[in-house]
Amino acid sequence: MKVIAACLVLVFAAVVQSAPSTRSSFKVKETIIPPRGWTRQGRAPGNSPIELRIALPQANFPLLEQHLYEVSDPFHERYGQHLTQDEVYDLIAPHDESIDMVDEWLGTYGLFEEHFNRSPGRDWVKVKVPISVAEEMLDTEYYVWTHTDGDSIVRTTTYSLPAHLHDHIELIQPTTLFSTLKGMRTTFRFDKDSQINVAANAPPINVPTASGGHVDASCNGTITITCLLELYNAVGYNASATSGNHIGITGYLEQFANEQDLQSFFADQRPQAVGSSFKTIFINGGENNQSLAEAGAEANLDTQFAFGLTFPTPATFFSTGGSPPFIPDILTPTDSNEPYTEWLDFILNDPNPPQTISTSYADDEQTVPVSFAQRVCAGFAQLGARGVSLTFSSGDGGVGDGDPDPASQECFSNDGTNRTMFIPLFPPSCPFVTAVGGTIFIPEVAVSFSGGGFSNVFTRPSFQQVAVTEFLKTLAPGTYAGLFNPNGRAIPDVAAQADLFKIFLGGEAGLIGGTSAAAPTFAGFISLLNDARLRAHLPPLGFLNPLLYAIGQLHPSGFNDITVGNNPGCGTEGFNATKGWDPVTGNGTPNFGVLKELVTGALAGAAR
């Protein structure tokens, strides 16, 4: 690999030397303060390859966003009339002038069409060069940075572009992106001994909204597929294998979904599914090691419950390779330490993506440059416009670090002031995805770790205005002043059970929790709703949030309102669950029976 890297440097050296030396024409494009926990080490090896992702402005994104809201508003005449892939590409295509000017700039470094890849919509260009060349192109210096948790990455805190290109290039990464995509952080507890004992002869729990008006008492100690179907009023609904419906789960960071564990889970909780499985799609060198010793708690949790709830709906597990840390002395040209963007590239280029996709990976919003967060969020908007519903776990740290003790809180800003602030997560803070918080027990209360709060990047979307304004009125004047942005996109949108889930891992049964349980659970019920719509010759639900908030305001029986509990963190008790929407459990947990009647009847839309 070192020989290959050395050759790359020799190839590009002459080109760089002949490139016009116009440093004076460069203007800073982006500068950041490195996030907490990162320490700069030495210069990055100049001969190490780096793949630059160059984002060109999406010329008609405001029009795409308009289409998105129209086809997602249950009261609009276009509801459900999702765009085709080609229609989306036409809307995000950059202006020809931008394409030409970027091509001309790359050409000055000897980079032509045969050297780079374009996205199908022509809004991204990817080109691999030695770091020394990238430094010349961006008038910057790359360093190796190490994190207190042991990760290492190569980044810069500032980069520049020729002034005439600023209107034609939205951003370039990897440069200032210090985010390290992680699974939900604190509440994975694979613990065979943590089961809450419930007397074998305990009577059923009365829950008026549940199937049959009650839930088995055992569900207060162990959550199973049966518990969720009972609690969320879905007993007796049988999905179709041939309706055209499809559900997907994303996997990253070498989280492998084990098929033997899945069969054990099915035998225990979904006997009719024994012998069925899922399709695995490998992206960017992803793998799915089937050794029981390599089974991933996150991957098993997500696939077992999402696919168990929706059987026999065709299911896909997306295994995306590439993960931090970057190891500078192992120069692997195909490696990527931004796996999330690799998945997004793939799914946007898929002509038939699953109608429902769940993700349980995120990072602190403040570690993601605003330009990058906005661009990734725009990618989610494209999927929503095409009829894809995206659910994300809202986080496992309450309003930040999950700690109510002021003496030990770790919620500090990354803007150099080190002020205390609540810490929302991204991508859940993107308004074009559905953020899922957590509950526990029956009757349900908010689970203490349920991530919630307000984005510091994205403003509050119109579909949230009524519900969130009503919540803010319930706060005493000055409550948490300065700790959160009351005008930001509010999180979460909805909730579901999030603890004491019985899964199989490495051949053994045990319990696990986290909003990473809530997201695939809610996604499972959305997939069942999509199945019902497709069987009624209706389009899939697509971008969910306008519909969810309309139901929350006009048909509140579609959700089980959670009014007990809070989500402590950052040295505070966090927010309280209240009547209506709140930043702990959103609009509440699903009542599938009511939602099914709404989305196939009163709110079915005009597109049949």
Coordinates of C-alpha atoms in Angstrom, one line a residue:
M1 CA 0.0 0.0 0.0
K2 CA 2.9 2.4 0.7
V3 CA 4.2 1.8 -2.8
I4 CA 0.8 2.7 -4.2
A5 CA 0.6 5.8 -2.1
A6 CA 4.2 6.8 -3.2
C7 CA 3.2 6.4 -6.8
L8 CA 0.1 8.6 -6.3
V9 CA 2.3 11.3 -4.8
L10 CA 4.8 11.2 -7.8
V11 CA 1.9 11.3 -10.3
F12 CA 0.3 14.4 -8.7
A13 CA 3.6 16.2 -7.7
A14 CA 4.3 17.5 -11.2
V15 CA 0.7 18.6 -11.7
V16 CA 0.6 20.5 -8.4
Q17 CA 3.9 22.2 -9.3
S18 CA 2.4 23.3 -12.6
A19 CA -0.9 24.5 -11.1
P20 CA -1.3 28.3 -10.9
S21 CA 0.1 29.7 -7.7
T22 CA -2.7 32.0 -6.7
R23 CA -2.8 31.8 -2.9
S24 CA -3.9 35.4 -2.8
S25 CA -7.1 34.5 -4.6
F26 CA -8.1 32.0 -1.9
K27 CA -10.7 32.8 0.6
V28 CA -11.6 30.9 3.8
K29 CA -14.6 28.6 3.2
E30 CA -15.0 27.1 6.6
T31 CA -13.3 27.3 10.0
I32 CA -14.2 25.5 13.2
I33 CA -13.0 25.1 16.8
P34 CA -12.2 21.4 17.3
P35 CA -14.8 19.6 19.4
R36 CA -14.0 18.7 23.0
G37 CA -11.9 15.6 23.5
W38 CA -9.8 15.9 20.3
T39 CA -6.1 16.7 20.5
R40 CA -4.0 17.6 17.5
Q41 CA -0.9 15.5 16.9
G42 CA 1.6 15.6 14.1
R43 CA 1.0 16.4 10.4
A44 CA -0.8 13.8 8.4
P45 CA 1.3 11.8 6.0
G46 CA 1.4 13.6 2.8
N47 CA 1.4 10.4 0.7
S48 CA -1.7 9.0 2.4
P49 CA -4.7 9.0 0.1
I50 CA -7.8 10.9 1.0
E51 CA -11.1 10.9 -0.9
L52 CA -12.5 14.4 -1.1
R53 CA -16.3 14.8 -1.4
I54 CA -17.2 18.1 -3.1
A55 CA -20.8 19.3 -2.8
L56 CA -22.1 21.5 -5.5
P57 CA -25.2 23.7 -4.6
Q58 CA -28.5 21.9 -5.3
A59 CA -30.0 24.5 -7.6
N60 CA -33.7 23.8 -7.0
F61 CA -33.7 22.4 -3.5
P62 CA -36.3 24.9 -2.2
L63 CA -38.7 23.6 -4.9
L64 CA -37.9 20.0 -3.9
E65 CA -38.7 20.9 -0.3
Q66 CA -42.0 22.4 -1.4
H67 CA -42.8 19.2 -3.3
L68 CA -41.9 17.2 -0.2
Y69 CA -44.3 19.1 2.1
E70 CA -47.1 18.9 -0.4
V71 CA -46.9 15.2 -0.9
S72 CA -46.5 14.6 2.9
D73 CA -49.3 16.9 4.0
P74 CA -52.4 14.7 4.5
F75 CA -54.7 17.7 3.8
H76 CA -53.0 18.6 0.5
E77 CA -54.4 17.4 -2.8
R78 CA -51.0 16.0 -3.7
Y79 CA -50.7 13.9 -0.6
G80 CA -49.0 10.6 -1.4
Q81 CA -48.0 11.6 -4.9
H82 CA -44.3 11.0 -4.3
L83 CA -41.6 12.0 -6.8
T84 CA -39.7 9.6 -8.9
Q85 CA -35.9 9.2 -8.6
D86 CA -35.4 11.1 -11.9
E87 CA -37.7 13.9 -10.8
V88 CA -35.6 14.3 -7.6
Y89 CA -32.4 14.2 -9.6
D90 CA -33.7 17.0 -11.9
L91 CA -34.5 19.1 -8.8
I92 CA -31.1 18.7 -7.1
A93 CA -29.0 19.1 -10.2
P94 CA -26.5 22.0 -9.9
H95 CA -26.4 24.7 -12.4
D96 CA -24.2 23.9 -15.5
E97 CA -22.0 26.9 -14.5
S98 CA -21.2 25.3 -11.2
I99 CA -20.3 22.0 -12.8
D100 CA -18.1 23.7 -15.4
M101 CA -16.3 25.9 -12.9
V102 CA -15.6 23.0 -10.5
D103 CA -14.4 20.8 -13.4
E104 CA -12.1 23.6 -14.6
W105 CA -10.7 24.0 -11.1
L106 CA -10.1 20.3 -10.7
G107 CA -8.4 20.3 -14.1
T108 CA -5.7 22.7 -12.9
Y109 CA -4.6 19.8 -10.7
G110 CA -4.7 17.2 -13.5
L111 CA -8.0 15.8 -12.3
F112 CA -10.4 15.2 -15.2
E113 CA -13.6 13.1 -15.7
E114 CA -11.7 9.8 -15.6
H115 CA -10.3 10.7 -12.2
F116 CA -13.4 11.3 -10.2
N117 CA -17.0 10.1 -9.7
R118 CA -20.2 12.1 -9.9
S119 CA -23.4 11.3 -8.1
P120 CA -26.3 10.5 -10.3
G121 CA -27.8 13.9 -9.6
R122 CA -24.4 15.5 -10.4
D123 CA -24.5 17.4 -7.0
W124 CA -21.5 15.5 -5.5
V125 CA -18.0 14.9 -7.0
K126 CA -15.7 12.4 -5.3
V127 CA -12.0 12.4 -6.1
K128 CA -9.1 10.6 -4.4
V129 CA -5.8 12.4 -4.1
P130 CA -2.8 12.3 -1.8
I131 CA -3.2 14.5 1.3
S132 CA -0.4 16.7 0.1
V133 CA -2.4 17.5 -3.0
A134 CA -5.6 18.1 -1.0
E135 CA -3.6 20.6 1.1
E136 CA -2.6 22.4 -2.0
M137 CA -6.1 22.4 -3.4
L138 CA -7.6 23.7 -0.1
D139 CA -4.7 25.9 1.1
T140 CA -4.7 24.0 4.4
E141 CA -2.8 21.5 6.5
Y142 CA -4.1 18.2 7.6
Y143 CA -3.2 16.8 11.0
V144 CA -3.7 13.6 12.8
W145 CA -6.2 14.2 15.7
T146 CA -6.7 11.7 18.6
H147 CA -9.7 11.5 20.9
T148 CA -9.8 10.7 24.5
D149 CA -11.7 7.4 23.7
G150 CA -8.8 6.3 21.5
D151 CA -10.1 7.2 18.0
S152 CA -7.8 8.9 15.5
I153 CA -8.7 10.8 12.4
V154 CA -7.1 13.1 9.9
R155 CA -8.7 16.5 9.7
T156 CA -8.1 20.2 9.4
T157 CA -9.9 23.0 11.3
T158 CA -10.0 25.4 8.3
Y159 CA -9.8 25.3 4.6
S160 CA -10.0 27.8 1.7
L161 CA -11.1 27.9 -1.9
P162 CA -10.5 30.4 -4.7
A163 CA -13.0 33.2 -4.2
H164 CA -14.7 32.6 -7.5
L165 CA -15.7 29.1 -6.5
H166 CA -17.4 30.0 -3.2
D167 CA -20.8 30.2 -4.8
H168 CA -20.3 27.0 -6.7
I169 CA -19.0 24.7 -3.9
E170 CA -21.2 24.2 -0.9
L171 CA -18.7 22.2 1.2
I172 CA -15.8 19.8 1.0
Q173 CA -15.2 16.9 3.3
P174 CA -13.4 15.3 5.0
T175 CA -12.0 18.5 6.3
T176 CA -13.8 19.9 9.4
L177 CA -16.1 17.0 10.2
F178 CA -14.9 15.6 13.6
S179 CA -18.1 13.7 14.2
T180 CA -17.6 9.9 14.8
L181 CA -20.8 8.1 14.1
K182 CA -21.7 5.9 17.0
G183 CA -24.5 3.7 18.2
M184 CA -26.6 5.0 21.0
R185 CA -24.2 5.4 23.8
T186 CA -25.2 4.4 27.3
T187 CA -28.0 2.0 27.7
F188 CA -27.0 -1.2 25.9
R189 CA -27.4 -3.7 28.7
F190 CA -27.2 -7.2 27.6
D191 CA -27.9 -8.6 31.0
K192 CA -29.3 -12.0 31.5
D193 CA -29.8 -11.3 35.2
S194 CA -31.6 -8.0 34.9
Q195 CA -35.1 -9.3 34.3
I196 CA -37.7 -7.8 36.6
N197 CA -39.6 -10.7 38.3
V198 CA -43.3 -10.8 37.6
A199 CA -45.5 -13.4 39.4
A200 CA -46.5 -16.1 37.0
N201 CA -50.2 -15.8 38.0
A202 CA -50.3 -12.0 37.9
P203 CA -53.4 -10.7 36.2
P204 CA -53.3 -8.9 32.9
I205 CA -52.7 -5.2 33.0
N206 CA -55.7 -3.1 32.0
V207 CA -54.8 -0.8 29.1
P208 CA -57.9 0.5 27.4
T209 CA -56.1 1.3 24.2
A210 CA -54.4 -2.1 23.9
S211 CA -55.7 -5.0 21.9
G212 CA -58.5 -6.5 23.9
G213 CA -58.1 -3.8 26.5
H214 CA -55.2 -5.5 28.4
V215 CA -51.5 -6.5 28.2
D216 CA -50.0 -9.6 29.7
A217 CA -48.4 -8.9 33.1
S218 CA -45.1 -10.4 32.0
C219 CA -44.6 -7.4 29.8
N220 CA -43.6 -5.4 32.8
G221 CA -40.5 -7.5 33.1
T222 CA -39.7 -8.5 29.6
I223 CA -40.7 -6.9 26.3
T224 CA -41.4 -9.3 23.5
I225 CA -43.1 -9.1 20.0
T226 CA -46.3 -10.2 21.6
C227 CA -46.1 -7.5 24.2
L228 CA -45.7 -4.8 21.6
L229 CA -48.5 -6.1 19.4
E230 CA -50.8 -6.2 22.4
L231 CA -49.7 -2.8 23.8
Y232 CA -49.9 -1.0 20.5
N233 CA -53.2 -2.5 19.4
A234 CA -52.0 -4.6 16.5
V235 CA -52.9 -8.2 17.5
G236 CA -54.5 -9.9 14.6
Y237 CA -53.0 -7.8 11.9
N238 CA -51.1 -10.0 9.4
A239 CA -48.7 -8.4 7.0
S240 CA -48.5 -9.6 3.4
A241 CA -45.3 -10.9 1.8
T242 CA -46.5 -9.7 -1.7
S243 CA -48.0 -6.2 -1.1
G244 CA -44.8 -4.6 -2.4
N245 CA -43.8 -3.4 1.1
H246 CA -40.2 -3.6 2.3
I247 CA -38.4 -2.7 5.5
G248 CA -34.7 -1.9 6.0
I249 CA -32.3 -1.6 9.0
T250 CA -28.9 0.1 8.7
G251 CA -25.8 -1.3 10.3
Y252 CA -22.4 0.4 10.8
L253 CA -19.2 0.0 12.7
E254 CA -18.9 -3.8 12.3
Q255 CA -22.2 -4.5 13.9
F256 CA -23.2 -7.8 12.5
A257 CA -26.8 -9.2 12.4
N258 CA -26.6 -12.9 13.2
E259 CA -29.0 -15.2 11.4
Q260 CA -28.7 -18.1 13.9
D261 CA -29.6 -15.7 16.7
L262 CA -32.5 -14.5 14.5
Q263 CA -33.8 -18.1 14.2
S264 CA -33.6 -18.5 18.0
F265 CA -35.5 -15.3 18.4
F266 CA -38.2 -16.4 15.9
A267 CA -38.5 -19.8 17.6
D268 CA -39.0 -18.0 20.9
Q269 CA -41.3 -15.1 19.9
R270 CA -42.4 -15.5 16.3
P271 CA -42.6 -19.3 15.5
Q272 CA -44.3 -18.8 12.1
A273 CA -41.2 -16.9 11.0
V274 CA -38.7 -19.7 11.7
G275 CA -36.8 -20.5 8.5
S276 CA -37.3 -17.0 7.0
S277 CA -34.5 -14.4 7.0
F278 CA -33.4 -11.1 5.5
K279 CA -31.3 -9.9 2.6
T280 CA -28.0 -8.3 3.4
I281 CA -26.6 -5.6 1.2
F282 CA -23.0 -4.8 1.6
I283 CA -21.9 -1.1 1.1
N284 CA -18.4 0.3 1.0
G285 CA -16.8 -3.0 2.0
G286 CA -19.3 -3.9 4.7
E287 CA -19.4 -7.4 6.1
N288 CA -21.8 -9.5 8.1
N289 CA -19.7 -12.0 10.0
Q290 CA -21.9 -14.9 11.0
S291 CA -19.7 -16.2 13.9
L292 CA -21.8 -16.1 17.1
A293 CA -18.9 -14.5 18.8
E294 CA -19.1 -11.6 16.4
A295 CA -22.9 -11.0 16.7
G296 CA -23.7 -7.3 17.4
A297 CA -26.1 -6.3 20.2
E298 CA -27.3 -3.3 18.2
A299 CA -27.7 -5.2 14.9
N300 CA -29.4 -8.1 16.5
L301 CA -31.8 -5.9 18.5
D302 CA -32.7 -3.9 15.4
T303 CA -33.2 -6.8 13.1
Q304 CA -34.9 -9.2 15.5
F305 CA -37.6 -6.7 16.6
A306 CA -38.2 -4.8 13.3
F307 CA -38.3 -8.0 11.2
G308 CA -40.2 -9.9 13.9
L309 CA -42.9 -7.3 14.1
T310 CA -43.3 -7.1 10.3
F311 CA -43.0 -10.8 9.2
P312 CA -43.4 -11.8 6.4
T313 CA -42.6 -8.4 4.9
P314 CA -39.3 -8.6 2.8
A315 CA -36.5 -7.2 4.9
T316 CA -33.0 -5.9 4.3
F317 CA -30.0 -5.3 6.5
F318 CA -27.6 -2.7 5.1
S319 CA -24.1 -3.4 6.3
T320 CA -21.9 -0.4 5.6
G321 CA -18.2 -0.6 6.0
G322 CA -15.7 2.0 7.0
S323 CA -15.3 3.3 10.5
P324 CA -13.1 5.3 12.7
P325 CA -10.3 5.3 13.7
F326 CA -8.2 6.3 10.7
I327 CA -4.8 4.6 11.2
P328 CA -2.2 6.8 9.4
D329 CA 0.4 4.1 9.1
I330 CA -2.0 1.7 7.3
L331 CA -2.6 3.4 4.0
T332 CA -5.7 1.5 2.7
P333 CA -7.0 3.5 -0.3
T334 CA -10.5 1.9 0.0
D335 CA -11.0 2.8 3.6
S336 CA -13.5 5.4 4.7
N337 CA -14.0 6.9 8.1
E338 CA -17.3 8.5 7.1
P339 CA -19.5 5.4 6.6
Y340 CA -22.8 7.2 7.0
T341 CA -22.3 9.2 3.8
E342 CA -21.4 6.0 2.0
W343 CA -24.8 4.6 2.9
L344 CA -26.6 7.7 2.0
D345 CA -24.9 7.7 -1.5
F346 CA -26.0 4.2 -2.0
I347 CA -29.6 4.5 -0.9
L348 CA -30.2 7.7 -2.9
N349 CA -29.0 5.8 -6.0
D350 CA -31.3 2.8 -5.3
P351 CA -34.3 3.0 -7.6
N352 CA -36.4 1.0 -5.2
P353 CA -35.4 1.6 -1.6
P354 CA -37.4 0.1 1.3
Q355 CA -40.4 2.2 2.2
T356 CA -39.4 2.2 5.9
I357 CA -35.8 2.4 7.1
S358 CA -34.6 2.6 10.8
T359 CA -31.3 3.8 12.1
S360 CA -29.9 3.7 15.6
Y361 CA -26.6 5.6 15.1
A362 CA -25.9 9.3 15.7
D363 CA -23.5 11.8 17.2
D364 CA -23.7 15.1 19.1
E365 CA -25.1 17.7 16.8
Q366 CA -22.4 20.2 17.7
T367 CA -19.6 17.9 16.4
V368 CA -21.1 18.1 12.9
P369 CA -20.3 21.2 10.8
V370 CA -23.5 23.1 10.0
S371 CA -22.9 22.9 6.3
F372 CA -22.5 19.1 6.4
A373 CA -25.5 18.6 8.7
Q374 CA -27.7 20.7 6.3
R375 CA -26.4 18.8 3.2
V376 CA -27.0 15.3 4.8
C377 CA -30.5 16.5 6.0
A378 CA -31.2 17.5 2.4
G379 CA -30.4 13.9 1.4
F380 CA -33.1 12.7 3.8
A381 CA -35.5 15.1 2.2
Q382 CA -34.9 13.5 -1.1
L383 CA -35.7 10.1 0.3
G384 CA -38.9 11.4 1.9
A385 CA -40.0 13.0 -1.4
R386 CA -39.7 9.6 -3.0
G387 CA -41.9 7.9 -0.4
V388 CA -39.4 6.6 2.2
S389 CA -40.1 6.9 6.0
L390 CA -36.9 7.3 8.1
T391 CA -36.8 6.7 11.8
F392 CA -33.9 7.5 14.1
S393 CA -33.3 6.9 17.8
S394 CA -33.5 10.2 19.6
G395 CA -30.6 9.4 22.0
D396 CA -29.8 7.8 25.3
G397 CA -28.6 10.8 27.3
G398 CA -31.8 12.6 28.1
V399 CA -31.2 16.3 27.3
G400 CA -27.5 15.6 27.1
D401 CA -25.3 13.4 29.2
G402 CA -28.1 11.7 31.2
D403 CA -26.7 12.9 34.5
P404 CA -28.9 15.1 36.8
D405 CA -25.9 15.9 39.1
P406 CA -24.6 19.4 38.5
A407 CA -21.3 18.4 39.9
S408 CA -20.6 15.8 37.2
Q409 CA -22.4 17.1 34.1
E410 CA -20.4 17.1 30.8
C411 CA -22.6 19.2 28.6
F412 CA -20.4 22.0 27.2
S413 CA -20.5 23.9 24.0
N414 CA -17.8 23.5 21.3
D415 CA -17.7 27.1 20.3
G416 CA -14.8 28.0 22.6
T417 CA -16.9 29.4 25.4
N418 CA -17.4 26.0 27.2
R419 CA -20.8 27.1 28.4
T420 CA -23.2 24.6 29.7
M421 CA -25.9 23.6 27.2
F422 CA -28.2 20.7 26.3
I423 CA -26.8 18.5 23.7
P424 CA -29.2 17.3 20.9
L425 CA -28.1 14.6 18.5
F426 CA -27.8 14.5 14.7
P427 CA -29.3 13.1 12.5
P428 CA -32.4 13.0 14.8
S429 CA -32.3 16.8 14.8
C430 CA -32.9 16.9 11.1
P431 CA -36.6 17.9 10.5
F432 CA -36.9 15.4 7.6
V433 CA -36.5 12.3 9.8
T434 CA -38.7 11.0 12.5
A435 CA -36.9 11.0 15.9
V436 CA -38.1 8.3 18.3
G437 CA -37.9 8.6 22.1
G438 CA -38.5 6.0 24.7
T439 CA -40.9 4.7 27.3
I440 CA -40.9 1.9 29.9
F441 CA -43.3 -0.2 31.8
I442 CA -47.1 -0.6 31.4
P443 CA -48.9 1.7 31.8
E444 CA -46.2 3.6 30.0
V445 CA -44.0 6.3 31.4
A446 CA -41.1 8.1 29.9
V447 CA -37.9 6.2 30.3
S448 CA -35.3 8.5 31.9
F449 CA -32.7 8.2 29.2
S450 CA -35.1 9.3 26.4
G451 CA -33.2 11.8 24.2
G452 CA -35.0 15.0 23.7
G453 CA -34.7 18.8 23.3
F454 CA -34.2 21.3 20.6
S455 CA -31.8 21.6 17.7
N456 CA -29.2 24.4 17.5
V457 CA -28.8 24.0 13.7
F458 CA -32.3 23.5 12.3
T459 CA -35.2 25.9 13.0
R460 CA -38.6 24.7 14.1
P461 CA -40.5 23.4 11.0
S462 CA -44.1 24.5 10.4
F463 CA -45.6 21.2 11.2
Q464 CA -44.3 21.5 14.8
Q465 CA -45.4 25.1 15.5
V466 CA -48.7 24.4 17.2
A467 CA -47.7 21.4 19.3
V468 CA -44.3 22.8 20.4
T469 CA -45.6 26.3 21.1
E470 CA -48.2 24.7 23.4
F471 CA -45.5 22.8 25.3
L472 CA -43.3 25.9 25.7
K473 CA -46.2 27.7 27.3
T474 CA -46.2 25.1 30.1
L475 CA -42.7 26.0 31.1
A476 CA -42.3 28.5 33.9
P477 CA -40.6 31.7 32.7
G478 CA -36.8 31.3 32.6
T479 CA -36.9 27.5 32.8
Y480 CA -33.4 26.3 31.5
A481 CA -32.8 29.8 30.0
G482 CA -29.7 29.6 27.8
L483 CA -29.5 25.8 27.9
F484 CA -31.6 25.2 24.8
N485 CA -32.8 26.9 21.7
P486 CA -36.6 27.4 22.0
N487 CA -36.9 28.1 18.3
G488 CA -35.1 25.0 17.1
R489 CA -36.5 21.8 15.6
A490 CA -37.9 19.9 18.5
I491 CA -37.0 16.3 19.4
P492 CA -38.4 13.6 19.5
D493 CA -41.5 13.3 17.3
V494 CA -42.9 10.1 18.8
A495 CA -41.9 7.3 21.2
A496 CA -42.1 3.6 21.8
Q497 CA -41.0 1.0 24.4
A498 CA -37.2 1.2 24.9
D499 CA -36.1 -1.1 27.7
L500 CA -36.1 -4.7 28.9
F501 CA -36.3 -6.1 25.3
K502 CA -35.6 -9.8 25.1
I503 CA -33.1 -10.6 22.3
F504 CA -30.8 -13.4 21.4
L505 CA -27.1 -12.6 21.2
G506 CA -24.3 -15.1 20.7
G507 CA -26.7 -18.0 21.2
E508 CA -28.0 -16.8 24.5
A509 CA -31.2 -14.9 25.5
G510 CA -30.9 -11.6 27.5
L511 CA -32.4 -8.2 27.9
I512 CA -31.3 -4.9 26.3
G513 CA -32.5 -1.3 26.2
G514 CA -32.1 2.0 24.6
T515 CA -33.9 4.3 22.2
S516 CA -32.2 1.9 19.7
A517 CA -35.0 -0.4 20.7
A518 CA -37.7 2.2 20.3
A519 CA -36.7 3.3 16.7
P520 CA -36.9 -0.2 15.1
T521 CA -40.1 -0.8 17.0
F522 CA -41.8 2.3 15.8
A523 CA -40.5 1.6 12.3
G524 CA -42.0 -1.8 12.5
F525 CA -45.5 -0.4 13.1
I526 CA -45.0 2.2 10.3
S527 CA -44.1 -0.7 8.0
L528 CA -47.3 -2.4 9.0
L529 CA -49.2 0.8 8.2
N530 CA -47.5 0.9 4.8
D531 CA -48.5 -2.7 4.2
A532 CA -52.1 -1.7 4.9
R533 CA -52.0 1.3 2.6
L534 CA -50.4 -0.7 -0.3
R535 CA -53.0 -3.4 0.1
A536 CA -55.6 -0.7 -0.2
H537 CA -53.9 0.5 -3.4
L538 CA -52.6 3.6 -1.6
P539 CA -49.0 4.9 -1.8
P540 CA -46.6 4.5 1.2
L541 CA -46.6 7.1 3.9
G542 CA -43.2 8.6 3.0
F543 CA -42.0 11.5 5.1
L544 CA -44.0 11.0 8.3
N545 CA -43.7 14.2 10.4
P546 CA -46.5 16.4 8.9
L547 CA -48.9 13.4 9.2
L548 CA -47.8 12.6 12.8
Y549 CA -48.3 16.1 14.0
A550 CA -51.7 16.5 12.2
I551 CA -52.8 13.3 14.0
G552 CA -51.4 14.5 17.3
Q553 CA -53.5 17.7 17.0
L554 CA -56.7 16.4 15.3
H555 CA -56.9 12.7 16.1
P556 CA -55.0 12.3 19.4
S557 CA -56.4 8.8 19.9
G558 CA -53.9 7.7 17.3
F559 CA -51.2 8.0 20.0
N560 CA -51.0 7.0 23.6
D561 CA -50.1 10.2 25.3
I562 CA -47.3 9.8 27.9
T563 CA -47.6 12.3 30.8
V564 CA -45.3 10.8 33.4
G565 CA -41.5 10.9 33.5
N566 CA -38.6 13.2 32.6
N567 CA -35.3 13.0 30.8
P568 CA -32.5 14.3 33.1
G569 CA -29.1 15.4 31.9
C570 CA -26.6 18.2 32.0
G571 CA -27.0 18.7 35.7
T572 CA -30.8 19.1 35.4
E573 CA -33.9 17.0 35.7
G574 CA -34.5 17.7 32.0
F575 CA -38.0 18.2 30.6
N576 CA -41.2 16.6 31.9
A577 CA -43.5 14.4 29.9
T578 CA -46.8 16.3 29.7
K579 CA -50.2 16.2 28.0
G580 CA -49.7 16.6 24.3
W581 CA -46.3 16.8 22.6
D582 CA -43.2 17.0 24.9
P583 CA -39.5 16.8 24.4
V584 CA -39.3 13.4 26.1
T585 CA -41.8 11.3 24.3
G586 CA -43.0 13.5 21.4
N587 CA -46.6 12.9 20.4
G588 CA -46.6 9.6 22.3
T589 CA -46.6 5.9 21.4
P590 CA -48.6 4.4 18.5
N591 CA -52.1 3.0 18.6
F592 CA -51.8 0.9 15.5
G593 CA -55.6 0.1 15.2
V594 CA -56.5 3.8 15.2
L595 CA -53.6 4.8 12.9
K596 CA -54.5 2.1 10.4
E597 CA -58.1 3.4 10.1
L598 CA -56.8 6.9 9.7
V599 CA -54.2 6.3 7.1
T600 CA -56.4 4.0 5.0
G601 CA -59.6 6.1 5.6
A602 CA -60.0 9.6 6.8
L603 CA -56.4 10.6 6.1
A604 CA -55.8 8.3 3.1
G605 CA -55.3 11.2 0.7
A606 CA -56.3 11.8 -2.9
A607 CA -53.7 9.5 -4.5
R608 CA -55.4 6.2 -5.1

